[in-house]
């Protein structure tokens, strides 16, 4: 085991509870294209694979349908204007980001399927873009999570080998992406992924809240120090 030098976070459901703003943007897009709005609990089940997939599922269209383009355009335009109407930090997430930032020897990054425009709008509205060395968003690579490309692209950008990175996320997409990229994974309950989905994905560690992350990272770092001293 090597000590991690980069912690990569998913965004929606991991660092932020964005359900309300996602639901509002989807229903705006549906109504703008003459469709009926959907209950929030239905829409949140469609989150995780990017905005295009979300809009297609909400409208019950094939993702390749040309009609999805108009839905996506309305969704993105609305979300960019309303990035933080209902969004809040997930429990302990803001404090954990600040605590890890204070260490000074860890690179903090974001790897999300959320589109670049809405990712930037949310991070700017939260005032935390400067906390992250790099951000890879939906559309920055040809494939999205669970493909390994976004994490591998991020590793190249920050100059850190995958084996020294840790992916922290709330969905099976995050865990599968990490596995395929050769990155350790930590799943956090309370977001979009269910307990069973995360168990089935097989993360290296499963946390109940983000507040538990500190102790996991400390144990991994301490174990590395002990192994080095024993050699």
mmCIF file of C-alpha atoms in Angstrom:
data_model
loop_
_atom_site.group_PDB
_atom_site.id
_atom_site.type_symbol
_atom_site.label_atom_id
_atom_site.label_comp_id
_atom_site.label_asym_id
_atom_site.label_seq_id
_atom_site.Cartn_x
_atom_site.Cartn_y
_atom_site.Cartn_z
ATOM 1 C CA UNK A 1 0.000 0.000 0.000
ATOM 2 C CA UNK A 2 1.187 3.523 -0.827
ATOM 3 C CA UNK A 3 0.001 6.684 0.869
ATOM 4 C CA UNK A 4 -2.591 8.623 -1.167
ATOM 5 C CA UNK A 5 -1.506 12.018 -2.446
ATOM 6 C CA UNK A 6 -4.715 12.952 -4.288
ATOM 7 C CA UNK A 7 -8.326 12.686 -3.093
ATOM 8 C CA UNK A 8 -10.893 12.849 -5.881
ATOM 9 C CA UNK A 9 -14.507 13.615 -5.036
ATOM 10 C CA UNK A 10 -17.668 13.105 -6.989
ATOM 11 C CA UNK A 11 -19.903 16.182 -6.734
ATOM 12 C CA UNK A 12 -23.664 15.486 -6.700
ATOM 13 C CA UNK A 13 -24.683 13.364 -3.728
ATOM 14 C CA UNK A 14 -21.117 13.240 -2.419
ATOM 15 C CA UNK A 15 -20.141 16.832 -1.669
ATOM 16 C CA UNK A 16 -23.467 18.527 -2.333
ATOM 17 C CA UNK A 17 -27.142 17.670 -2.021
ATOM 18 C CA UNK A 18 -28.314 19.056 -5.353
ATOM 19 C CA UNK A 19 -31.564 17.132 -5.661
ATOM 20 C CA UNK A 20 -33.775 20.199 -5.511
ATOM 21 C CA UNK A 21 -31.977 22.128 -8.233
ATOM 22 C CA UNK A 22 -31.696 19.091 -10.503
ATOM 23 C CA UNK A 23 -35.419 18.380 -10.151
ATOM 24 C CA UNK A 24 -36.291 22.023 -10.832
ATOM 25 C CA UNK A 25 -34.097 22.118 -13.945
ATOM 26 C CA UNK A 26 -35.468 18.847 -15.323
ATOM 27 C CA UNK A 27 -39.076 19.887 -14.794
ATOM 28 C CA UNK A 28 -38.371 23.259 -16.401
ATOM 29 C CA UNK A 29 -36.997 21.444 -19.459
ATOM 30 C CA UNK A 30 -39.976 19.099 -19.578
ATOM 31 C CA UNK A 31 -42.513 21.923 -19.351
ATOM 32 C CA UNK A 32 -40.590 24.084 -21.839
ATOM 33 C CA UNK A 33 -40.915 21.281 -24.393
ATOM 34 C CA UNK A 34 -44.602 20.661 -23.738
ATOM 35 C CA UNK A 35 -44.252 17.732 -21.381
ATOM 36 C CA UNK A 36 -45.697 17.156 -17.940
ATOM 37 C CA UNK A 37 -43.414 17.608 -14.921
ATOM 38 C CA UNK A 38 -42.399 14.578 -12.866
ATOM 39 C CA UNK A 39 -42.314 13.976 -9.108
ATOM 40 C CA UNK A 40 -38.935 14.684 -7.596
ATOM 41 C CA UNK A 41 -38.496 11.144 -6.311
ATOM 42 C CA UNK A 42 -38.809 9.866 -9.875
ATOM 43 C CA UNK A 43 -36.270 12.297 -11.302
ATOM 44 C CA UNK A 44 -33.598 11.588 -8.692
ATOM 45 C CA UNK A 45 -33.638 7.922 -9.703
ATOM 46 C CA UNK A 46 -32.370 8.993 -13.125
ATOM 47 C CA UNK A 47 -29.316 10.901 -11.815
ATOM 48 C CA UNK A 48 -25.763 9.610 -12.141
ATOM 49 C CA UNK A 49 -24.924 9.168 -15.808
ATOM 50 C CA UNK A 50 -24.808 12.770 -16.966
ATOM 51 C CA UNK A 51 -27.314 15.420 -18.020
ATOM 52 C CA UNK A 52 -28.142 13.971 -21.426
ATOM 53 C CA UNK A 53 -29.036 10.582 -19.956
ATOM 54 C CA UNK A 54 -31.032 12.326 -17.228
ATOM 55 C CA UNK A 55 -33.096 14.351 -19.708
ATOM 56 C CA UNK A 56 -33.664 11.337 -21.938
ATOM 57 C CA UNK A 57 -34.867 9.186 -19.064
ATOM 58 C CA UNK A 58 -37.149 11.919 -17.752
ATOM 59 C CA UNK A 59 -38.774 12.320 -21.180
ATOM 60 C CA UNK A 60 -38.746 8.557 -21.819
ATOM 61 C CA UNK A 61 -36.732 9.027 -24.992
ATOM 62 C CA UNK A 62 -33.728 7.154 -26.382
ATOM 63 C CA UNK A 63 -30.576 9.019 -25.415
ATOM 64 C CA UNK A 64 -29.639 9.389 -29.088
ATOM 65 C CA UNK A 65 -32.976 11.060 -29.945
ATOM 66 C CA UNK A 66 -32.743 14.535 -31.480
ATOM 67 C CA UNK A 67 -35.531 15.646 -29.123
ATOM 68 C CA UNK A 68 -33.130 15.217 -26.208
ATOM 69 C CA UNK A 69 -31.012 18.085 -27.562
ATOM 70 C CA UNK A 70 -33.796 20.614 -26.938
ATOM 71 C CA UNK A 71 -34.476 19.208 -23.484
ATOM 72 C CA UNK A 72 -30.786 19.383 -22.632
ATOM 73 C CA UNK A 73 -30.522 22.962 -23.845
ATOM 74 C CA UNK A 74 -33.391 24.071 -21.592
ATOM 75 C CA UNK A 75 -32.030 22.044 -18.666
ATOM 76 C CA UNK A 76 -28.538 23.538 -18.865
ATOM 77 C CA UNK A 77 -29.709 27.108 -19.415
ATOM 78 C CA UNK A 78 -32.015 26.953 -16.396
ATOM 79 C CA UNK A 79 -29.475 25.215 -14.159
ATOM 80 C CA UNK A 80 -26.739 27.717 -15.021
ATOM 81 C CA UNK A 81 -29.095 30.529 -13.922
ATOM 82 C CA UNK A 82 -30.172 28.669 -10.763
ATOM 83 C CA UNK A 83 -27.147 26.708 -9.522
ATOM 84 C CA UNK A 84 -27.780 27.112 -5.818
ATOM 85 C CA UNK A 85 -31.485 27.741 -5.190
ATOM 86 C CA UNK A 86 -31.889 24.542 -3.171
ATOM 87 C CA UNK A 87 -28.419 22.979 -3.122
ATOM 88 C CA UNK A 88 -26.706 22.438 0.215
ATOM 89 C CA UNK A 89 -23.527 20.734 1.355
ATOM 90 C CA UNK A 90 -23.840 17.068 2.224
ATOM 91 C CA UNK A 91 -23.342 16.388 5.962
ATOM 92 C CA UNK A 92 -19.715 16.992 7.038
ATOM 93 C CA UNK A 93 -18.582 17.583 3.441
ATOM 94 C CA UNK A 94 -17.639 21.252 3.700
ATOM 95 C CA UNK A 95 -15.757 20.699 6.951
ATOM 96 C CA UNK A 96 -13.909 17.718 5.456
ATOM 97 C CA UNK A 97 -12.808 19.722 2.413
ATOM 98 C CA UNK A 98 -11.492 22.483 4.657
ATOM 99 C CA UNK A 99 -9.720 20.018 6.947
ATOM 100 C CA UNK A 100 -8.047 18.165 4.083
ATOM 101 C CA UNK A 101 -7.076 21.447 2.432
ATOM 102 C CA UNK A 102 -5.295 22.502 5.609
ATOM 103 C CA UNK A 103 -3.003 19.455 5.429
ATOM 104 C CA UNK A 104 -1.214 21.024 2.491
ATOM 105 C CA UNK A 105 0.196 17.752 1.103
ATOM 106 C CA UNK A 106 -2.950 16.360 -0.531
ATOM 107 C CA UNK A 107 -4.306 17.359 -3.926
ATOM 108 C CA UNK A 108 -8.085 17.697 -3.815
ATOM 109 C CA UNK A 109 -9.906 17.191 -7.114
ATOM 110 C CA UNK A 110 -13.393 16.643 -8.511
ATOM 111 C CA UNK A 111 -14.452 14.039 -11.065
ATOM 112 C CA UNK A 112 -18.124 14.333 -11.956
ATOM 113 C CA UNK A 113 -20.515 13.396 -14.754
ATOM 114 C CA UNK A 114 -22.222 16.769 -14.245
ATOM 115 C CA UNK A 115 -21.741 18.954 -17.339
ATOM 116 C CA UNK A 116 -18.866 21.437 -17.300
ATOM 117 C CA UNK A 117 -21.118 24.510 -17.446
ATOM 118 C CA UNK A 118 -23.265 23.544 -14.461
ATOM 119 C CA UNK A 119 -20.280 22.199 -12.496
ATOM 120 C CA UNK A 120 -18.496 25.520 -12.877
ATOM 121 C CA UNK A 121 -21.661 27.443 -11.963
ATOM 122 C CA UNK A 122 -22.184 25.432 -8.765
ATOM 123 C CA UNK A 123 -18.549 25.603 -7.620
ATOM 124 C CA UNK A 124 -18.450 29.343 -8.296
ATOM 125 C CA UNK A 125 -21.681 29.915 -6.375
ATOM 126 C CA UNK A 126 -20.322 27.896 -3.435
ATOM 127 C CA UNK A 127 -17.058 29.845 -3.571
ATOM 128 C CA UNK A 128 -14.885 26.709 -3.409
ATOM 129 C CA UNK A 129 -13.357 26.353 -6.882
ATOM 130 C CA UNK A 130 -9.966 27.357 -5.487
ATOM 131 C CA UNK A 131 -10.007 24.412 -3.082
ATOM 132 C CA UNK A 132 -9.588 21.948 -5.943
ATOM 133 C CA UNK A 133 -6.443 21.503 -7.981
ATOM 134 C CA UNK A 134 -8.339 20.087 -10.931
ATOM 135 C CA UNK A 135 -11.924 19.399 -11.995
ATOM 136 C CA UNK A 136 -12.954 16.885 -14.655
ATOM 137 C CA UNK A 137 -16.611 17.243 -15.617
ATOM 138 C CA UNK A 138 -19.027 15.538 -17.978
ATOM 139 C CA UNK A 139 -17.941 16.113 -21.568
ATOM 140 C CA UNK A 140 -14.278 16.742 -20.734
ATOM 141 C CA UNK A 141 -13.462 13.219 -21.900
ATOM 142 C CA UNK A 142 -15.171 11.132 -24.609
ATOM 143 C CA UNK A 143 -16.520 8.734 -21.966
ATOM 144 C CA UNK A 144 -18.094 9.373 -18.581
ATOM 145 C CA UNK A 145 -17.918 7.372 -15.372
ATOM 146 C CA UNK A 146 -18.102 4.353 -14.970
ATOM 147 C CA UNK A 147 -15.521 4.321 -17.780
ATOM 148 C CA UNK A 148 -12.012 4.889 -16.374
ATOM 149 C CA UNK A 149 -11.173 7.715 -18.801
ATOM 150 C CA UNK A 150 -12.185 10.651 -16.544
ATOM 151 C CA UNK A 151 -10.016 9.472 -13.639
ATOM 152 C CA UNK A 152 -7.097 8.574 -15.882
ATOM 153 C CA UNK A 153 -7.334 11.988 -17.528
ATOM 154 C CA UNK A 154 -7.338 13.604 -14.092
ATOM 155 C CA UNK A 155 -4.298 11.578 -12.993
ATOM 156 C CA UNK A 156 -2.404 12.786 -16.047
ATOM 157 C CA UNK A 157 -3.417 16.403 -15.466
ATOM 158 C CA UNK A 158 -2.179 16.522 -11.878
ATOM 159 C CA UNK A 159 0.804 14.228 -12.395
ATOM 160 C CA UNK A 160 -0.215 11.631 -9.811
ATOM 161 C CA UNK A 161 -0.200 7.877 -10.572
ATOM 162 C CA UNK A 162 -3.618 6.221 -10.156
ATOM 163 C CA UNK A 163 -2.354 3.986 -7.341
ATOM 164 C CA UNK A 164 -1.795 7.120 -5.245
ATOM 165 C CA UNK A 165 -5.305 8.454 -5.809
ATOM 166 C CA UNK A 166 -8.521 7.802 -3.894
ATOM 167 C CA UNK A 167 -11.974 8.211 -5.439
ATOM 168 C CA UNK A 168 -14.756 9.216 -3.040
ATOM 169 C CA UNK A 169 -18.294 8.919 -4.355
ATOM 170 C CA UNK A 170 -21.911 8.050 -3.642
ATOM 171 C CA UNK A 171 -22.740 5.973 -6.705
ATOM 172 C CA UNK A 172 -21.746 2.680 -8.294
ATOM 173 C CA UNK A 173 -20.448 4.665 -11.284
ATOM 174 C CA UNK A 174 -17.758 6.166 -9.051
ATOM 175 C CA UNK A 175 -16.683 2.800 -7.657
ATOM 176 C CA UNK A 176 -16.561 1.072 -11.041
ATOM 177 C CA UNK A 177 -14.640 3.979 -12.579
ATOM 178 C CA UNK A 178 -12.078 3.787 -9.774
ATOM 179 C CA UNK A 179 -11.665 0.023 -10.095
ATOM 180 C CA UNK A 180 -11.124 0.192 -13.844
ATOM 181 C CA UNK A 181 -8.626 3.044 -13.438
ATOM 182 C CA UNK A 182 -6.615 1.291 -10.725
ATOM 183 C CA UNK A 183 -7.690 3.791 -8.071
ATOM 184 C CA UNK A 184 -8.783 3.005 -4.514
ATOM 185 C CA UNK A 185 -12.434 3.761 -3.839
ATOM 186 C CA UNK A 186 -14.464 4.994 -0.894
ATOM 187 C CA UNK A 187 -18.260 4.984 -1.077
ATOM 188 C CA UNK A 188 -20.360 7.322 1.062
ATOM 189 C CA UNK A 189 -23.981 6.590 1.917
ATOM 190 C CA UNK A 190 -26.711 9.223 1.841
ATOM 191 C CA UNK A 191 -26.438 10.321 -1.779
ATOM 192 C CA UNK A 192 -28.021 8.970 -4.957
ATOM 193 C CA UNK A 193 -26.741 5.403 -4.690
ATOM 194 C CA UNK A 194 -28.601 2.987 -2.419
ATOM 195 C CA UNK A 195 -26.871 0.976 0.295
ATOM 196 C CA UNK A 196 -27.266 -2.225 -1.715
ATOM 197 C CA UNK A 197 -26.022 -0.659 -4.952
ATOM 198 C CA UNK A 198 -22.877 0.518 -3.206
ATOM 199 C CA UNK A 199 -22.307 -2.833 -1.513
ATOM 200 C CA UNK A 200 -22.701 -4.585 -4.859
ATOM 201 C CA UNK A 201 -20.192 -2.179 -6.436
ATOM 202 C CA UNK A 202 -17.552 -3.375 -3.970
ATOM 203 C CA UNK A 203 -15.737 -0.240 -2.776
ATOM 204 C CA UNK A 204 -12.571 -0.578 -0.703
ATOM 205 C CA UNK A 205 -14.381 1.222 2.131
ATOM 206 C CA UNK A 206 -18.027 2.102 2.750
ATOM 207 C CA UNK A 207 -18.749 5.144 4.946
ATOM 208 C CA UNK A 208 -22.003 6.216 6.564
ATOM 209 C CA UNK A 209 -21.042 9.904 6.441
ATOM 210 C CA UNK A 210 -18.274 12.037 5.007
ATOM 211 C CA UNK A 211 -17.117 12.734 8.551
ATOM 212 C CA UNK A 212 -15.613 9.226 8.691
ATOM 213 C CA UNK A 213 -13.265 9.921 5.785
ATOM 214 C CA UNK A 214 -10.586 11.544 7.932
ATOM 215 C CA UNK A 215 -9.947 8.419 10.003
ATOM 216 C CA UNK A 216 -9.766 6.172 6.929
ATOM 217 C CA UNK A 217 -7.182 8.392 5.258
ATOM 218 C CA UNK A 218 -5.220 8.690 8.502
ATOM 219 C CA UNK A 219 -5.071 4.905 8.858
ATOM 220 C CA UNK A 220 -3.881 4.490 5.281
ATOM 221 C CA UNK A 221 -1.223 7.159 5.714
ATOM 222 C CA UNK A 222 -0.075 5.743 9.067
ATOM 223 C CA UNK A 223 0.112 2.230 7.624
ATOM 224 C CA UNK A 224 2.349 3.492 4.846
ATOM 225 C CA UNK A 225 4.671 5.167 7.358
ATOM 226 C CA UNK A 226 4.914 1.967 9.420
ATOM 227 C CA UNK A 227 5.643 -0.142 6.354
ATOM 228 C CA UNK A 228 8.360 2.264 5.234
ATOM 229 C CA UNK A 229 9.949 2.267 8.684
ATOM 230 C CA UNK A 230 9.988 -1.533 8.792
ATOM 231 C CA UNK A 231 11.952 -1.880 5.578
#
